[in-house]
XYZ file of C-alpha atoms in Angstrom:
597
model
C -3.702 14.028 17.800
C -6.990 12.802 16.291
C -5.441 9.414 15.543
C -4.754 8.890 19.240
C -8.462 9.131 20.077
C -8.974 5.548 18.872
C -7.395 4.501 22.180
C -10.507 5.907 23.924
C -12.768 3.408 22.128
C -12.629 1.051 25.123
C -13.850 3.855 27.396
C -16.892 5.119 25.479
C -19.144 4.719 28.522
C -16.784 6.733 30.736
C -16.376 9.409 28.048
C -20.154 9.888 27.972
C -20.911 9.620 31.691
C -18.142 11.969 32.870
C -19.397 15.033 30.916
C -23.047 14.174 31.686
C -22.462 14.137 35.449
C -20.478 17.377 35.145
C -23.382 19.000 33.289
C -25.743 17.688 35.977
C -23.550 19.361 38.583
C -23.594 22.555 36.488
C -27.415 22.458 36.353
C -27.619 22.374 40.155
C -25.152 25.261 40.279
C -27.299 27.361 37.914
C -30.361 26.929 40.143
C -28.649 28.302 43.274
C -28.785 32.047 42.280
C -32.554 31.692 41.812
C -32.846 30.235 45.317
C -30.764 33.128 46.694
C -33.025 35.575 44.831
C -36.127 33.961 46.396
C -34.580 34.153 49.888
C -33.941 37.899 49.463
C -37.194 38.843 47.735
C -39.541 36.627 49.766
C -37.935 35.391 52.941
C -35.970 38.493 53.997
C -38.463 40.997 52.526
C -41.381 39.401 54.479
C -39.342 38.391 57.525
C -40.363 34.761 56.992
C -37.751 32.681 58.907
C -39.368 29.357 58.019
C -39.194 30.141 54.299
C -35.542 31.153 54.640
C -34.749 27.874 56.434
C -36.515 25.819 53.767
C -34.654 27.613 50.983
C -31.339 27.119 52.823
C -32.041 23.374 53.077
C -32.743 23.322 49.336
C -29.382 25.056 48.756
C -27.600 22.454 50.916
C -29.345 19.631 49.044
C -28.338 21.158 45.701
C -24.752 21.445 46.964
C -24.670 17.799 48.090
C -26.160 16.577 44.820
C -23.599 18.678 42.959
C -20.787 17.174 45.066
C -21.926 13.602 44.346
C -22.239 14.396 40.626
C -18.797 16.009 40.606
C -17.080 13.078 42.357
C -18.788 10.609 40.006
C -17.686 12.623 36.989
C -14.125 12.790 38.353
C -14.067 9.014 38.740
C -15.186 8.316 35.172
C -12.857 10.984 33.732
C -9.840 9.671 35.680
C -10.618 6.076 34.670
C -10.863 6.991 30.980
C -7.741 9.214 31.033
C -5.580 6.703 32.922
C -6.709 3.850 30.668
C -6.107 5.984 27.589
C -2.579 6.869 28.771
C -1.809 3.201 29.482
C -2.973 2.067 26.047
C -1.005 4.813 24.273
C 2.151 3.904 26.232
C 1.728 0.233 25.366
C 1.154 1.059 21.694
C 4.115 3.451 21.565
C 6.428 1.020 23.332
C 5.342 -1.818 21.035
C 5.920 0.376 17.983
C 9.399 1.388 19.192
C 10.242 -2.271 19.879
C 9.318 -3.000 16.261
C 11.641 -0.318 14.897
C 14.807 -1.291 13.127
C 18.062 0.388 14.098
C 17.462 2.843 11.229
C 14.244 4.240 12.734
C 15.753 4.437 16.230
C 18.810 6.238 14.849
C 16.601 8.693 12.974
C 14.205 9.489 15.825
C 16.845 9.631 18.573
C 16.747 7.957 21.963
C 16.198 11.202 23.908
C 13.162 12.097 21.781
C 11.642 8.639 22.202
C 12.067 8.816 25.987
C 10.430 12.267 26.128
C 7.475 11.133 24.081
C 7.064 7.978 26.134
C 7.004 9.917 29.424
C 6.421 13.680 29.442
C 4.385 13.906 26.236
C 1.998 11.081 27.122
C 1.547 12.519 30.642
C 0.515 15.847 29.094
C -1.912 14.122 26.725
C -3.396 12.073 29.581
C -3.876 15.229 31.651
C -5.503 16.930 28.661
C -7.997 14.074 28.193
C -8.878 14.192 31.892
C -9.488 17.946 31.843
C -11.501 17.817 28.606
C -13.862 15.174 29.967
C -14.385 17.178 33.146
C -14.574 20.766 31.916
C -14.866 20.992 28.143
C -18.687 20.741 28.228
C -19.242 21.974 31.784
C -17.668 25.414 31.362
C -19.439 26.358 28.095
C -22.685 24.913 29.517
C -22.503 27.158 32.595
C -21.480 30.199 30.535
C -24.374 29.785 28.086
C -26.707 28.592 30.851
C -25.964 31.689 32.931
C -26.764 33.891 29.948
C -30.042 32.059 29.306
C -31.004 32.332 32.998
C -30.152 36.044 32.864
C -32.566 36.462 29.943
C -35.317 34.798 32.004
C -34.763 37.417 34.698
C -34.393 40.575 32.591
C -33.737 40.980 28.862
C -32.109 44.417 29.069
C -29.634 43.344 31.752
C -28.973 40.069 29.915
C -27.748 42.007 26.852
C -24.628 42.774 28.900
C -23.998 39.016 29.026
C -24.525 38.752 25.259
C -21.736 41.309 24.667
C -19.346 40.070 27.358
C -19.288 36.374 26.429
C -18.248 36.783 22.725
C -15.589 39.307 23.791
C -14.169 36.845 26.321
C -14.283 34.014 23.766
C -12.294 36.128 21.319
C -9.546 36.680 23.919
C -9.453 33.025 24.999
C -9.287 31.518 21.512
C -6.831 34.167 20.328
C -4.391 33.221 23.066
C -4.929 29.553 22.245
C -4.087 30.114 18.548
C -0.804 31.823 19.455
C 0.308 29.433 22.206
C -0.233 26.023 20.521
C 2.819 26.242 18.170
C 4.908 27.709 20.994
C 4.172 24.746 23.272
C 5.356 22.470 20.486
C 8.674 24.326 20.471
C 8.869 24.002 24.280
C 8.658 20.219 23.981
C 11.366 20.226 21.310
C 13.650 22.190 23.650
C 12.816 19.682 26.371
C 14.024 16.928 24.009
C 17.398 18.651 23.734
C 17.745 19.091 27.502
C 16.839 15.441 28.040
C 19.393 14.430 25.431
C 22.137 16.348 27.271
C 21.011 14.874 30.599
C 21.055 11.336 29.225
C 24.538 11.818 27.772
C 25.824 13.144 31.080
C 24.336 10.294 33.096
C 25.512 7.527 30.782
C 28.916 9.127 30.295
C 29.492 10.291 33.875
C 32.723 8.315 34.226
C 34.158 9.636 30.981
C 33.286 13.212 31.976
C 35.082 12.820 35.286
C 38.034 11.063 33.701
C 38.624 14.069 31.434
C 37.657 16.607 34.122
C 34.893 18.052 31.937
C 32.331 18.647 34.704
C 32.309 22.426 34.329
C 32.006 22.300 30.519
C 29.082 19.855 30.767
C 27.427 22.025 33.432
C 27.731 25.005 31.090
C 26.277 23.003 28.184
C 23.370 21.823 30.337
C 22.724 25.326 31.670
C 22.741 26.731 28.144
C 20.140 24.207 27.030
C 18.130 24.835 30.196
C 18.237 28.593 29.647
C 16.823 28.156 26.151
C 14.051 25.941 27.528
C 13.364 28.404 30.360
C 13.229 31.333 27.941
C 10.744 29.549 25.699
C 8.623 28.430 28.666
C 8.668 31.968 30.089
C 7.704 33.417 26.723
C 4.727 31.119 26.244
C 3.883 31.468 29.950
C 3.632 35.256 29.575
C 1.234 34.852 26.679
C -0.870 32.371 28.662
C -0.711 34.563 31.775
C -2.112 37.410 29.694
C -5.408 35.515 29.701
C -6.397 35.840 33.355
C -5.994 39.630 33.865
C -7.786 40.412 30.596
C -10.727 38.159 31.487
C -10.879 39.688 34.983
C -10.927 43.214 33.534
C -13.687 42.349 31.083
C -15.799 40.526 33.707
C -15.367 43.222 36.364
C -16.215 45.931 33.854
C -19.305 43.956 32.862
C -20.214 43.527 36.545
C -20.000 47.321 37.106
C -22.248 47.948 34.123
C -24.614 45.243 35.365
C -24.790 46.771 38.879
C -25.476 50.224 37.455
C -28.147 48.894 35.098
C -29.645 46.780 37.885
C -29.753 49.739 40.278
C -31.622 51.822 37.712
C -34.065 48.969 37.038
C -34.667 48.465 40.787
C -35.220 52.179 41.220
C -37.939 52.248 38.580
C -39.430 48.970 39.821
C -38.602 46.688 36.877
C -36.256 44.483 38.940
C -36.125 43.304 42.537
C -33.015 43.365 44.698
C -32.885 39.581 44.695
C -32.920 39.460 40.895
C -29.972 41.882 40.739
C -28.068 39.660 43.160
C -28.905 36.642 40.987
C -27.610 38.445 37.874
C -24.355 39.336 39.675
C -24.026 35.701 40.782
C -24.456 34.545 37.209
C -21.783 37.009 36.097
C -19.461 35.646 38.829
C -20.152 32.118 37.650
C -19.193 33.129 34.130
C -15.952 34.647 35.462
C -15.026 31.471 37.382
C -15.888 29.188 34.483
C -14.002 31.257 31.938
C -10.924 31.167 34.146
C -11.324 27.391 34.303
C -11.835 27.344 30.543
C -8.688 29.432 30.055
C -6.651 26.983 32.138
C -8.312 24.117 30.280
C -7.326 25.609 26.936
C -3.711 25.976 28.101
C -3.768 22.292 29.076
C -5.393 21.377 25.765
C -2.787 23.299 23.767
C -0.017 21.409 25.561
C -1.870 18.113 25.100
C -2.451 18.708 21.376
C 1.183 19.641 20.799
C 2.382 16.586 22.735
C -0.252 14.335 21.142
C 0.942 15.295 17.663
C 4.496 14.396 18.680
C 3.401 10.992 20.002
C 1.277 10.401 16.907
C 4.241 11.197 14.645
C 6.184 8.298 16.211
C 3.217 5.934 15.877
C 2.960 6.850 12.188
C 6.560 5.868 11.433
C 6.395 2.700 9.396
C 9.037 0.199 10.410
C 11.161 -1.157 7.586
C 10.996 -4.531 9.349
C 7.375 -5.299 10.262
C 6.503 -8.556 11.948
C 5.065 -9.942 8.695
C 8.234 -9.260 6.762
C 7.409 -11.780 4.062
C 4.383 -9.760 2.932
C 6.474 -6.633 2.582
C 9.126 -8.623 0.770
C 6.593 -9.909 -1.753
C 5.485 -6.335 -2.384
C 9.091 -5.313 -2.976
C 9.503 -8.200 -5.418
C 6.479 -7.055 -7.426
C 7.775 -3.491 -7.555
C 11.186 -4.606 -8.715
C 9.698 -6.951 -11.317
C 7.582 -4.149 -12.747
C 10.475 -1.787 -13.378
C 13.612 -3.883 -13.515
C 14.314 -6.915 -15.681
C 17.120 -7.962 -13.340
C 14.686 -8.422 -10.469
C 15.223 -10.405 -7.312
C 12.810 -13.068 -8.538
C 14.602 -13.540 -11.849
C 17.942 -13.726 -10.057
C 16.451 -16.274 -7.683
C 15.239 -18.411 -10.584
C 18.383 -17.989 -12.641
C 20.846 -18.868 -9.897
C 21.740 -22.440 -9.141
C 20.699 -23.621 -5.734
C 23.523 -23.049 -3.269
C 25.250 -26.044 -1.825
C 23.734 -27.357 1.373
C 26.826 -26.568 3.419
C 26.775 -22.813 2.579
C 25.402 -21.096 5.678
C 25.708 -17.366 4.896
C 26.017 -15.686 1.528
C 26.388 -11.987 0.677
C 25.567 -11.243 -2.958
C 26.319 -7.747 -4.339
C 25.404 -6.170 -1.011
C 25.341 -2.405 -0.571
C 24.194 -0.473 2.511
C 23.354 3.219 2.708
C 22.194 4.605 6.046
C 19.217 6.948 6.092
C 20.100 10.478 4.966
C 23.722 9.397 4.383
C 25.524 10.844 1.396
C 27.291 7.661 0.319
C 27.223 3.909 0.807
C 28.711 2.537 4.017
C 29.146 -0.884 2.391
C 29.688 -1.462 -1.329
C 29.744 -4.601 -3.487
C 30.133 -7.134 -0.669
C 30.347 -10.697 -2.044
C 31.359 -13.782 -0.079
C 30.117 -17.192 1.084
C 30.610 -18.856 4.465
C 30.401 -22.608 4.901
C 28.465 -24.165 7.769
C 30.667 -24.380 10.876
C 33.349 -22.016 9.558
C 34.909 -19.285 11.660
C 35.146 -15.946 9.854
C 37.237 -13.037 11.064
C 36.262 -9.480 10.103
C 38.909 -6.804 10.488
C 39.572 -3.293 9.263
C 40.244 0.225 10.370
C 37.838 2.314 12.430
C 34.772 3.164 10.351
C 35.522 0.555 7.697
C 32.049 -1.046 8.077
C 32.778 -4.135 10.198
C 29.780 -3.746 12.521
C 27.549 -2.655 9.637
C 28.378 -5.875 7.809
C 27.505 -8.271 10.641
C 24.357 -6.272 11.517
C 22.923 -7.191 8.120
C 22.814 -10.894 9.048
C 20.142 -10.621 11.822
C 18.451 -7.739 9.900
C 19.218 -4.965 12.335
C 19.540 -2.990 9.106
C 18.252 -3.944 5.663
C 20.485 -3.961 2.626
C 19.792 -1.184 0.139
C 21.303 -3.223 -2.695
C 21.912 -6.909 -3.246
C 20.845 -9.623 -0.802
C 21.940 -11.562 2.252
C 21.057 -15.259 2.335
C 21.073 -17.758 5.182
C 20.921 -21.384 4.112
C 20.081 -20.204 0.593
C 17.094 -18.159 1.725
C 16.959 -14.360 1.740
C 16.884 -12.988 5.281
C 13.817 -10.938 4.296
C 11.917 -14.171 3.669
C 12.333 -15.228 7.301
C 10.062 -13.955 10.024
C 12.102 -11.889 12.479
C 11.489 -14.448 15.236
C 12.733 -17.343 13.069
C 15.740 -15.351 11.887
C 16.777 -14.170 15.354
C 16.476 -17.737 16.688
C 19.153 -18.776 14.210
C 21.510 -15.938 15.149
C 23.213 -15.196 18.455
C 24.953 -11.816 18.595
C 27.128 -10.165 21.217
C 27.253 -6.399 20.721
C 30.258 -4.114 21.051
C 28.772 -2.605 24.212
C 28.066 -5.296 26.804
C 24.624 -4.644 28.308
C 23.161 -6.505 31.290
C 19.695 -5.852 32.681
C 18.583 -5.412 36.252
C 17.606 -8.718 37.858
C 19.683 -11.818 38.472
C 22.434 -13.531 36.492
C 20.020 -16.378 35.689
C 17.379 -13.974 34.330
C 19.966 -12.322 32.084
C 21.340 -15.591 30.736
C 17.861 -16.973 30.053
C 17.111 -14.201 27.568
C 18.412 -16.481 24.835
C 16.391 -19.466 26.030
C 13.675 -18.997 28.628
C 13.565 -22.657 29.683
C 17.338 -23.183 29.857
C 18.433 -25.655 32.544
C 21.236 -24.979 35.008
C 23.364 -27.495 33.128
C 22.921 -25.594 29.847
C 23.646 -22.293 31.563
C 26.836 -23.551 33.212
C 27.946 -25.092 29.922
C 27.570 -21.699 28.241
C 29.348 -19.995 31.143
C 32.247 -22.419 30.892
C 32.601 -21.829 27.140
C 32.461 -18.056 27.684
C 35.122 -18.284 30.438
C 32.561 -16.761 32.835
C 32.061 -19.651 35.246
C 34.457 -18.138 37.767
C 32.504 -14.859 37.602
C 29.303 -16.595 38.711
C 30.978 -18.786 41.325
C 32.592 -15.748 42.877
C 29.209 -14.131 43.582
C 26.964 -14.814 46.573
C 23.946 -16.703 45.298
C 25.733 -17.720 42.096
C 23.109 -17.781 39.315
C 20.669 -15.934 41.568
C 23.194 -13.192 42.386
C 21.734 -9.728 41.725
C 22.636 -7.690 38.669
C 22.321 -3.927 38.996
C 20.949 -1.764 36.224
C 23.377 -1.873 33.308
C 25.473 -4.484 35.136
C 27.297 -1.783 37.097
C 28.311 -4.290 39.799
C 30.437 -6.189 37.243
C 33.683 -5.176 35.560
C 33.867 -4.600 31.800
C 35.452 -8.006 31.165
C 32.901 -9.783 33.357
C 30.032 -8.112 31.519
C 31.488 -9.138 28.163
C 31.886 -12.762 29.219
C 28.334 -12.893 30.615
C 26.875 -11.424 27.406
C 28.792 -14.029 25.385
C 27.359 -16.741 27.664
C 23.876 -15.285 27.136
C 24.270 -15.701 23.367
C 25.657 -19.240 23.740
C 22.772 -20.462 25.915
C 20.538 -20.307 22.855
C 22.932 -22.587 20.916
C 22.579 -20.513 17.744
C 23.483 -21.726 14.279
C 25.291 -18.422 13.639
C 27.293 -16.729 16.413
C 28.423 -13.117 15.915
C 31.014 -11.673 18.295
C 31.137 -7.965 17.467
C 34.402 -6.861 19.100
C 32.980 -8.445 22.244
C 36.317 -9.544 23.728
C 38.008 -6.138 23.718
C 38.077 -6.007 27.528
C 39.551 -9.510 27.858
C 43.241 -10.244 28.210
C 44.957 -12.210 25.434
C 45.016 -15.489 27.387
C 41.281 -15.378 28.237
C 40.492 -14.358 24.655
C 42.468 -17.349 23.350
C 40.724 -19.759 25.739
C 37.354 -18.343 24.705
C 38.040 -18.858 20.991
C 39.334 -22.347 21.659
C 36.218 -23.263 23.659
C 33.933 -21.957 20.902
C 35.775 -24.106 18.332
C 35.159 -27.165 20.538
C 31.358 -26.656 20.714
C 29.391 -29.739 19.675
C 26.882 -27.613 17.738
C 29.663 -26.259 15.470
C 28.072 -22.854 14.887
C 29.157 -20.589 12.061
C 31.128 -17.899 13.879
C 31.785 -14.281 12.854
C 34.466 -12.571 14.940
C 34.768 -8.798 14.521
C 37.977 -7.597 16.094
C 40.725 -5.004 15.957
C 43.251 -7.628 17.071
C 44.810 -9.837 14.449
C 45.569 -12.328 17.246
C 41.817 -12.845 17.741
C 41.173 -13.798 14.112
C 44.431 -15.192 12.739
C 43.290 -18.796 13.300
C 39.940 -18.206 11.545
C 39.078 -20.291 8.489
C 38.541 -17.109 6.518
C 39.400 -13.478 7.212
C 37.569 -10.590 5.538
C 39.485 -7.299 5.434
C 37.382 -4.155 5.024
C 38.510 -0.678 4.068
C 36.090 2.199 3.547
C 33.144 -0.182 3.187
C 34.734 -2.449 0.601
C 36.389 -5.852 0.806
C 40.074 -5.348 0.071
C 41.224 -8.790 1.084
C 39.866 -12.242 1.852
C 41.662 -15.423 2.815
C 43.651 -17.027 5.619
C 46.099 -15.207 7.864
C 49.137 -16.392 5.890
C 47.545 -15.549 2.520
C 46.597 -12.045 3.603
C 50.056 -11.273 4.982
C 51.364 -11.860 1.470
C 48.569 -10.362 -0.614
C 46.772 -7.627 1.410
C 48.576 -4.388 2.289
C 45.823 -3.233 4.689
C 45.939 -6.456 6.698
C 49.729 -6.498 6.750
C 49.760 -2.893 7.991
C 47.374 -3.751 10.849
C 49.403 -6.841 11.745
C 52.723 -4.969 11.681
C 51.342 -2.185 13.880
C 50.530 -4.790 16.539
C 53.453 -7.207 16.268
C 56.402 -5.661 14.481
C 57.880 -3.974 17.554
C 57.526 -7.037 19.746
C 59.002 -9.248 17.003
C 61.983 -6.953 16.720
């Protein structure tokens, strides 16, 4: 939580002025019991109406000054808290955007959403309350005790016993509730995860008639969250009755002591009333302090969760070359077969080699074994490469190494003879256009979605990409054409239309390397064939990787890579693999043998 306080550096003035104005308000509040005492002992005792009126005007003036001070303090506190929350959100969002797929997989989408929304809201509320009350409440509590000592030392000893006793209760509850609030937020993560799954998979749930099972799962998670919230709520609720009992008991003792002192002439009636008022002020402020501490405990727990995300170091920082150099030095120090020595000892690759995998291995975080092992191949500039294999064979993992969505854990991936780690992420991603398995469109217009690849793309370039992607008819069939609206997630388009538009989005950039990661699965065979034919006719002649389950989609590729359990078990043309690769032949036969017969 402490590390988040640096985001308050821009609001130092507000962080100073807010507590100062609150303490000024508290000072006016501490004077009022003395004014009341004077009214009773002087004005009422002597029947002096003019004196009473003057004292009442002073009370009104003190109230107005306190109101102005309070509003001013609220303004500065709200400004600092809102600005702090905004800066933390920006920093957290920027950090998440810099994460590789590995960090996002490890943290979990539901957790990141919770920390971006609920957790930061709690921290912002905590900052606001601290600026307003953290100094004010202790100031009034201690100030009331000091003022009590100025009135009567014997009666003030009651304050000296009551305040430490109340502090013990308040801080004891705080010590118990802080770890429990952290568990509440963790349970909230789980509930949010279930909610997100249900919303994104609503159609699948209905298709399999699983509504009741999902309701039960959600209710179970909600019951656990409710139980934990109730448990910590009971502990927090314990605070108010205990403080009331202690304060009321102290007030009874104070009234008894005051009555005795009045009877023997050591105190006036007005002074007793002032002491009772000070005790009431302590009660009110300690209740506020108790609520403040509950808010602080939530804020600290949530702040630690937000801070933990900010402390995650991305494996792919913006200045990737610096990290790469550090890795080189480490490898050189402990390994004679370092990257640098390999780089120096290897002949320069031919100019027409676009992509090269050299001894590549990939192990996902906390995975027990490698997902890819000993991957070696070269791809010439302008070649079309098909990647095929069974489910879970590592097809997507392989192509994700090219744009550095994941980093290799062994070996190296080179583009134009240069390790992908030596490129800045911006330079690397400009060379690569990728269409993911899941077609995702963003809310806006068709034009805005297609211009993601190239912000200044002309209509001619866009329509050229649409024509290649076989999506021109999709756009022409919509009112407004390129300016037709796209709903969130592209829900107003069919699966095939979304796939074709995402392919067009990648083509607008005119990348040197085009990766189609099973991105034509929703297209019919004829459209798929036209799409592949149009890509082959592109003037730019990009190097194309086609990941597919269909042998028909890749059989005309210049080279086909067959994967099985993370290893290359076959490489060559369609005809070569039918003769030499059992895995490829099995896949082909499963799709064509019956129809051939």
